[in-house]
Coordinates of C-alpha atoms and ligand atoms in Angstrom, one line a residue:
M1 CA 57.8 146.7 141.3
F2 CA 58.8 148.1 144.9
D3 CA 60.5 151.6 145.3
F4 CA 63.9 151.5 146.2
T5 CA 67.1 153.6 147.1
Y6 CA 70.2 153.3 145.1
Y7 CA 73.4 154.5 146.3
T8 CA 76.6 154.0 145.0
P9 CA 79.1 157.0 145.9
T10 CA 82.3 154.7 144.8
R11 CA 84.5 156.5 141.9
V12 CA 85.5 153.8 139.9
I13 CA 89.0 154.5 137.7
F14 CA 89.4 151.5 135.4
G15 CA 91.7 150.4 133.2
K16 CA 95.4 149.5 132.5
E17 CA 97.2 152.6 133.8
A18 CA 94.1 153.1 136.9
V19 CA 96.9 152.2 139.4
D20 CA 99.2 155.0 138.8
R21 CA 95.7 157.6 139.9
T22 CA 95.7 155.6 143.4
A23 CA 97.4 158.3 145.8
E24 CA 95.5 161.2 144.0
A25 CA 91.7 159.6 144.3
V26 CA 93.2 159.2 148.3
K27 CA 94.1 162.8 148.2
S28 CA 90.5 163.8 147.1
A29 CA 89.3 161.6 149.3
G30 CA 90.7 163.7 152.7
G31 CA 93.1 161.0 153.1
T32 CA 96.4 162.2 154.6
R33 CA 98.0 159.3 157.3
V34 CA 97.3 156.0 155.2
L35 CA 97.1 152.3 156.7
L36 CA 97.4 150.7 153.1
H37 CA 96.5 146.7 153.8
Y38 CA 97.0 143.4 151.8
G39 CA 97.0 139.8 152.3
G40 CA 99.2 136.8 151.7
Q41 CA 102.0 137.5 149.3
S42 CA 100.5 137.9 145.4
A43 CA 99.9 141.5 145.6
V44 CA 103.9 141.9 147.3
K45 CA 104.7 139.5 144.7
S46 CA 103.6 141.3 141.6
G47 CA 105.0 144.2 142.9
L48 CA 101.9 145.7 143.8
I49 CA 102.6 147.0 147.3
G50 CA 106.2 148.5 146.6
R51 CA 104.5 150.5 143.9
L52 CA 101.7 151.8 146.2
E53 CA 104.2 152.8 148.5
Q54 CA 106.7 154.6 146.4
Q55 CA 103.4 156.6 144.3
L56 CA 102.0 157.3 148.1
A57 CA 104.8 158.5 149.7
G58 CA 105.9 160.5 146.9
A59 CA 102.5 162.1 146.9
G60 CA 103.2 163.5 150.5
L61 CA 101.1 160.9 151.9
F62 CA 101.7 159.0 155.4
V63 CA 101.6 155.0 154.8
V64 CA 101.8 152.4 157.3
T65 CA 102.0 148.9 155.8
L66 CA 99.7 145.3 157.4
G67 CA 99.7 142.5 155.1
G68 CA 98.8 139.2 156.1
V69 CA 95.0 139.1 155.5
Q70 CA 93.2 135.2 154.4
P71 CA 90.6 134.4 152.7
N72 CA 87.9 134.5 154.9
P73 CA 89.3 137.5 156.7
H74 CA 90.0 137.0 160.5
L75 CA 89.0 139.0 163.6
S76 CA 92.2 138.8 165.1
K77 CA 94.1 140.5 162.0
V78 CA 91.2 143.4 162.6
R79 CA 92.1 144.0 165.5
E80 CA 95.7 144.3 164.7
G81 CA 94.8 146.6 162.4
I82 CA 92.8 149.1 164.7
A83 CA 95.7 148.9 166.8
L84 CA 98.5 149.7 164.7
A85 CA 96.0 152.1 162.7
K86 CA 95.4 154.5 166.4
E87 CA 99.3 154.0 167.0
N88 CA 100.2 155.8 163.7
G89 CA 97.1 158.5 163.8
V90 CA 95.5 157.0 160.2
D91 CA 92.6 158.3 158.7
F92 CA 92.6 156.5 155.6
I93 CA 92.7 152.8 154.9
L94 CA 93.8 151.7 151.7
A95 CA 92.7 148.0 150.4
A96 CA 94.9 146.1 148.3
G97 CA 93.5 143.2 147.2
G98 CA 90.1 141.1 147.0
G99 CA 87.2 140.7 149.3
S100 CA 89.0 139.3 151.9
V101 CA 91.2 142.6 152.2
I102 CA 88.6 144.9 151.5
D103 CA 86.3 143.3 154.0
S104 CA 89.3 143.2 156.6
S105 CA 89.8 147.0 155.7
K106 CA 85.7 148.3 156.1
A107 CA 86.4 146.5 159.6
I108 CA 89.4 148.7 160.7
A109 CA 87.7 151.5 159.3
Y110 CA 84.8 150.9 161.5
G111 CA 86.6 150.1 164.4
L112 CA 88.4 153.8 164.0
G113 CA 85.5 155.3 163.3
E114 CA 84.4 154.3 167.3
P115 CA 87.5 153.3 169.1
D116 CA 86.5 152.9 172.5
L117 CA 83.8 150.3 171.0
D118 CA 84.2 146.7 170.0
V119 CA 83.8 146.4 166.6
W120 CA 82.5 142.6 166.9
E121 CA 79.2 143.7 168.6
L122 CA 78.1 145.0 164.5
Y123 CA 78.8 141.5 163.4
A124 CA 77.4 139.6 165.8
H125 CA 74.4 142.6 165.3
T126 CA 74.2 144.0 168.9
R127 CA 74.4 147.7 167.9
K128 CA 74.7 149.5 164.7
A129 CA 77.6 151.5 163.5
K130 CA 77.9 155.2 164.1
A131 CA 80.8 156.0 162.1
C132 CA 83.4 154.6 160.0
I133 CA 86.5 156.0 158.7
P134 CA 87.0 156.4 155.0
V135 CA 88.1 152.9 152.7
G136 CA 89.4 153.1 149.4
A137 CA 90.3 149.7 147.2
V138 CA 93.1 148.7 144.3
L139 CA 91.1 145.3 143.6
T140 CA 93.5 142.3 142.9
I141 CA 90.7 139.7 141.9
A142 CA 87.2 140.3 140.2
A143 CA 84.5 138.3 142.7
A144 CA 83.2 139.8 145.8
G145 CA 82.2 143.3 144.8
S146 CA 83.1 144.2 147.9
E147 CA 84.5 147.2 146.0
M148 CA 81.2 148.9 145.6
S149 CA 79.1 147.1 148.2
N150 CA 77.7 148.5 151.6
S151 CA 78.6 144.4 153.2
C152 CA 81.6 143.2 154.8
V153 CA 82.3 139.3 156.5
I154 CA 84.5 138.7 159.4
T155 CA 85.3 135.9 160.9
N156 CA 85.5 135.2 164.0
E157 CA 88.3 132.2 164.2
E158 CA 87.8 131.5 167.8
T159 CA 84.1 130.9 167.5
L160 CA 84.0 129.5 163.5
E161 CA 81.4 132.4 163.4
K162 CA 81.6 134.0 159.8
R163 CA 79.2 137.1 159.7
S164 CA 78.4 139.7 157.9
Y165 CA 77.3 144.0 158.5
N166 CA 76.0 145.7 156.2
D167 CA 76.1 149.7 155.9
D168 CA 76.2 152.6 153.5
I169 CA 78.9 154.5 155.1
S170 CA 81.7 151.7 154.6
R171 CA 81.1 151.7 151.0
P172 CA 84.3 152.7 149.7
K173 CA 85.4 155.7 148.3
F174 CA 87.0 154.6 144.8
A175 CA 87.8 151.4 143.3
I176 CA 90.9 151.4 141.1
M177 CA 90.1 148.2 138.7
D178 CA 92.9 147.6 136.6
P179 CA 92.1 143.8 135.2
T180 CA 95.9 143.3 134.2
L181 CA 96.3 142.6 138.0
T182 CA 93.9 139.7 137.7
M183 CA 96.1 138.0 135.4
T184 CA 98.3 136.1 138.2
L185 CA 95.4 134.9 139.7
P186 CA 95.0 130.9 139.8
D187 CA 92.2 129.6 137.7
Y188 CA 90.1 128.3 140.6
Q189 CA 89.8 131.9 142.4
T190 CA 89.0 133.0 138.5
Q191 CA 86.6 130.7 138.5
S192 CA 85.3 131.2 142.4
G193 CA 84.7 135.1 141.3
C194 CA 83.2 134.2 138.5
V195 CA 80.9 132.2 140.3
D196 CA 80.3 135.1 143.3
I197 CA 79.9 137.4 140.7
M198 CA 76.8 135.7 139.4
M199 CA 75.4 134.2 142.8
H200 CA 75.4 138.9 143.9
T201 CA 72.8 139.2 140.6
M202 CA 71.3 135.8 141.1
E203 CA 70.2 135.7 145.0
R204 CA 68.3 139.6 143.6
Y205 CA 66.9 137.3 140.4
F206 CA 65.4 134.5 142.6
T207 CA 63.0 136.7 144.7
H208 CA 59.3 136.8 145.1
G209 CA 57.6 139.7 142.8
G210 CA 58.9 143.4 142.2
N211 CA 60.5 142.7 139.6
M212 CA 61.3 144.8 137.0
E213 CA 61.7 144.0 133.1
I214 CA 65.0 146.5 133.1
T215 CA 66.6 144.8 136.2
D216 CA 65.9 142.0 134.5
A217 CA 68.0 142.6 131.1
I218 CA 70.7 143.6 133.3
A219 CA 70.9 140.8 135.7
E220 CA 70.4 137.8 132.4
A221 CA 72.8 140.2 130.3
L222 CA 75.0 139.8 133.0
L223 CA 74.7 136.2 134.1
K224 CA 75.4 135.7 130.4
T225 CA 78.6 137.8 130.2
V226 CA 80.2 136.2 132.8
I227 CA 79.6 132.6 131.6
K228 CA 81.0 133.0 128.3
N229 CA 84.1 134.8 130.4
A230 CA 84.6 133.0 132.7
Q231 CA 85.0 129.7 129.7
I232 CA 87.3 131.6 127.7
L233 CA 89.3 132.7 130.9
H234 CA 89.7 128.9 131.6
A235 CA 91.0 128.3 128.7
D236 CA 93.4 131.9 127.9
P237 CA 93.8 133.3 131.8
E238 CA 95.4 136.4 129.9
N239 CA 92.8 137.5 127.9
Y240 CA 92.4 141.3 128.8
E241 CA 88.7 141.4 127.6
A242 CA 87.6 138.6 129.5
R243 CA 89.0 139.8 132.1
A244 CA 87.8 143.3 131.8
E245 CA 84.3 142.2 131.8
V246 CA 84.6 140.1 134.6
M247 CA 85.9 142.8 136.5
W248 CA 83.5 145.0 136.1
A249 CA 80.8 142.4 136.4
S250 CA 81.7 142.3 139.6
S251 CA 81.3 145.4 140.9
L252 CA 78.0 146.0 138.9
S253 CA 76.7 142.5 140.6
H254 CA 77.0 144.0 144.0
N255 CA 76.4 147.6 144.1
G256 CA 72.7 147.2 144.5
L257 CA 71.8 147.8 140.4
T258 CA 70.8 144.1 139.9
G259 CA 68.0 145.0 143.1
C260 CA 66.1 147.6 141.5
G261 CA 62.5 147.1 142.4
N262 CA 63.2 144.1 143.5
D263 CA 62.3 142.4 147.0
G264 CA 65.5 142.9 148.2
G265 CA 67.0 139.6 147.4
D266 CA 67.1 136.0 148.1
F267 CA 70.8 135.4 150.1
A268 CA 69.6 132.1 151.1
S269 CA 72.6 130.3 149.1
H270 CA 75.3 132.9 150.8
K271 CA 73.9 132.2 154.0
L272 CA 74.1 129.0 153.9
E273 CA 77.4 129.1 152.2
H274 CA 78.5 131.5 155.0
E275 CA 78.3 128.4 157.4
M276 CA 80.5 126.2 155.7
G277 CA 83.1 129.2 155.2
G278 CA 83.3 129.9 159.0
M279 CA 83.5 125.9 159.8
F280 CA 85.5 124.4 157.0
D281 CA 87.3 128.0 155.7
V282 CA 86.1 127.0 151.8
T283 CA 86.3 129.1 149.1
H284 CA 83.5 131.1 148.8
G285 CA 82.6 130.8 145.6
A286 CA 83.1 127.5 144.9
G287 CA 81.6 126.9 148.2
L288 CA 78.3 129.1 146.6
A289 CA 78.7 126.6 143.6
A290 CA 78.5 123.2 145.6
I291 CA 75.2 124.9 147.6
W292 CA 73.4 126.5 144.8
P293 CA 72.0 123.0 142.7
S294 CA 70.3 121.6 146.3
W295 CA 69.1 124.7 147.1
A296 CA 67.3 125.5 143.5
R297 CA 66.1 122.0 143.5
Y298 CA 64.8 122.3 146.9
V299 CA 63.1 125.9 146.2
C300 CA 62.0 126.3 142.7
A301 CA 59.3 124.9 142.7
S302 CA 58.0 128.1 145.0
D303 CA 59.1 130.5 142.7
L304 CA 58.6 128.4 139.0
D305 CA 58.2 131.4 137.2
R306 CA 61.6 132.7 137.7
F307 CA 63.0 129.1 137.5
V308 CA 61.4 129.0 133.8
R309 CA 62.7 132.3 132.8
F310 CA 66.2 131.9 133.6
A311 CA 66.4 128.3 132.5
Q312 CA 65.4 129.8 129.0
N313 CA 66.9 133.5 129.1
V314 CA 70.0 132.9 130.6
M315 CA 71.4 129.2 130.0
G316 CA 69.7 129.1 126.7
V317 CA 67.4 125.8 127.5
D318 CA 65.4 125.3 124.8
R319 CA 61.7 124.0 125.6
K320 CA 60.8 120.6 123.5
A321 CA 57.2 119.2 123.0
G322 CA 55.7 117.9 126.2
M323 CA 58.4 119.9 128.4
S324 CA 56.2 121.3 132.1
D325 CA 57.8 124.2 133.0
E326 CA 58.8 121.8 136.0
D327 CA 60.8 120.0 133.2
V328 CA 62.3 123.2 131.6
A329 CA 63.0 124.7 135.2
L330 CA 64.9 121.3 135.9
A331 CA 66.7 121.4 132.6
G332 CA 67.9 125.1 133.8
I333 CA 69.2 123.9 137.2
E334 CA 71.1 121.0 134.6
A335 CA 72.2 123.5 132.3
M336 CA 73.9 125.7 135.4
E337 CA 75.6 122.4 136.7
A338 CA 76.9 121.6 133.3
F339 CA 78.8 125.5 133.1
Y340 CA 79.9 124.9 136.7
H341 CA 81.8 121.9 135.9
S342 CA 82.9 123.0 132.5
I343 CA 85.0 125.6 134.5
D344 CA 85.9 123.4 136.9
M345 CA 83.7 124.1 139.6
P346 CA 82.1 122.0 142.3
V347 CA 78.4 121.1 142.2
N348 CA 78.0 119.6 145.8
M349 CA 80.1 119.4 148.7
K350 CA 81.8 116.1 148.0
E351 CA 83.4 117.8 144.9
L352 CA 84.2 120.7 146.9
G353 CA 86.1 118.1 149.1
I354 CA 84.0 118.4 152.4
S355 CA 81.9 115.7 154.2
P356 CA 80.3 117.4 156.9
T357 CA 78.8 115.2 159.3
D358 CA 75.2 115.2 160.6
A359 CA 76.4 117.3 164.1
Q360 CA 78.3 119.3 161.6
I361 CA 75.1 120.0 159.5
E362 CA 73.0 121.0 162.3
A363 CA 75.5 123.0 164.1
M364 CA 75.3 125.3 160.8
A365 CA 71.9 124.9 160.5
D366 CA 71.9 126.8 164.2
G367 CA 74.4 128.9 163.4
C368 CA 72.6 130.2 160.1
V369 CA 69.4 130.9 162.1
R370 CA 71.7 132.6 165.1
A371 CA 72.4 134.4 162.0
G372 CA 70.0 135.0 159.5
G373 CA 66.6 134.9 161.6
E374 CA 64.2 132.1 162.5
S375 CA 64.0 132.3 158.4
I376 CA 66.1 132.9 155.4
G377 CA 65.5 133.4 151.4
S378 CA 62.5 134.8 149.5
A379 CA 62.2 132.4 146.9
R380 CA 61.3 130.6 149.5
K381 CA 61.0 131.1 153.3
L382 CA 63.9 128.3 154.6
Y383 CA 63.4 127.4 158.1
R384 CA 65.9 125.5 160.2
D385 CA 64.7 122.1 158.6
D386 CA 64.6 123.3 155.2
M387 CA 68.4 124.4 156.1
V388 CA 69.4 121.1 157.3
R389 CA 67.8 119.3 154.3
I390 CA 69.8 121.5 151.9
Y391 CA 72.5 121.3 153.5
T392 CA 72.2 117.1 153.6
A393 CA 71.3 116.9 150.0
A394 CA 74.8 119.2 148.8
R395 CA 76.8 116.8 150.9
G396 CA 76.4 114.6 147.2
D397 CA 76.8 111.1 149.1
V398 CA 74.1 109.7 147.8
Ligands
NZQ401 O1 96.2 136.4 150.4 P1 96.9 136.6 148.7 O2 98.4 136.1 148.7 O3 96.6 137.8 148.4 O4 96.1 135.6 148.0 C1 94.5 135.5 147.8 C2 93.6 134.6 148.4 O5 93.9 133.6 148.4 C3 94.6 135.8 146.2 N1 94.4 136.8 145.2 C4 94.3 137.5 145.3 N2 94.5 138.4 144.0 C5 95.1 137.6 143.2 C6 95.8 136.4 144.4 N3 96.7 135.5 143.6 C7 96.6 135.4 142.5 N4 96.4 136.9 141.8 C8 95.6 138.2 142.3 N5 96.1 139.2 141.4 O6 93.3 134.9 145.9 C9 92.6 134.4 147.1 C10 91.0 134.7 147.8 O7 91.5 136.2 148.3 P2 90.1 137.1 148.4 O8 90.2 138.2 148.8 O9 89.8 136.0 149.4 O10 88.7 136.3 147.4 P3 87.4 137.4 147.1 O11 87.5 138.6 146.5 O12 86.8 135.8 146.3 O13 87.2 137.7 148.9 C11 86.2 136.5 149.6 C12 85.8 137.2 150.8 O14 84.9 138.1 150.5 C13 83.6 137.8 150.9 C14 83.8 136.4 151.5 O15 82.4 135.9 152.0 C15 85.0 136.0 151.7 O16 85.2 136.1 152.7 N6 82.5 138.4 150.0 C16 82.8 139.7 150.3 C17 81.0 140.2 150.1 C18 81.0 141.8 150.4 N7 82.2 142.4 151.0 O17 80.0 142.9 149.9 C19 80.1 140.0 149.4 C20 80.6 138.0 149.1 O18 79.1 137.7 149.1 C21 81.3 137.8 150.0 O19 80.8 137.0 151.1
ZN402 ZN1 79.2 136.3 147.8

């Protein structure tokens, strides 16, 4: 195993009455003037925004609101938020939504931390952040794990670049998690969320070396729990217990727990998908489902032991007489595809509804290299040509 630092400063307030404790959480994190940031219409329609405004104002906090964050959140909205927050002397950003709203909030918080600098420089990786004002989250979708992660992903809609910036200073001060808030989600978003949750653990599972028994056991339990509860929610979206299992899994998958002792993670599927998100604006989790099987088949021989273990311990593949390790590993990948289909998730880009041209595939591979460097991945190092081959296989047209 490798040495590690595990840092999870986020206070989690979980359960049916959690939202009532938002103002108290903002105050104990030092907030006095709050930007309440949200997405399209879901949080307004559900009454959450009105409820939060009332609660914060009732607790003597100043509140200014900014909605309109789109999935794959845009840089222009971040800039609008920075300007509005500066005008109003905001000292705390409260995100009410999912990964997109939380990431937009983190980016605004970076912008306020260093008001004289251009925030996009962080995502272009031309400098590191030195400051960030505090962020809190009221979560409405279990998926990205941004409510406890150090990561923030923003799309520059002018250049179609979707880029991430990771820094512990942006980890939310608290996360309010009431599973009932997620019951209004369309099934497609619930299931995309489940895929993303699993991928955050799988990215850390398929690595070379440094694996710890306890980390593997946590990862495998988490993956099996999400598989089971995603299927329950597909049939019964108002099942509270299943909503709760999946919501807690979303945070544990991406707060670093499933990476302790390993080599830090593969994250190639994420990097490949972020280019698809930037170019085609696809839903992140569904995009991951569309790329993962092609990535897995491409790299599996280089990390065979892990794929065999995954097939047997997570996907329940039974090694029949005469099956080689390769056969078991492939059966595990096929079982994952069958699971994706069982929750109406795609297994390639055709099923996702996009068909990139050869030139677009080349452009996505170039983008991946610009964002991730000459090579990405841990299960197998991938260079530009490998990326092109994986995208081409994932197109699903042969
Ligand atoms: O905008 P509204 O109307 O709220 O609708 C949203 C949006 O259309 C809807 N929604 C959310 N909660 C709802 C709801 N609809 C009904 N009822 C509710 N309770 O769901 C849609 C998707 O929301 P979004 O915030 O985009 O989802 P998600 O949490 O999957 O976030 C995706 C973004 O996070 C990034 C992704 O790349 C993507 O940009 N990621 C962020 C990470 C991080 N910061 O740690 C890690 C991830 O790997 C990921 O890259
Ligand atoms: Zn993700």
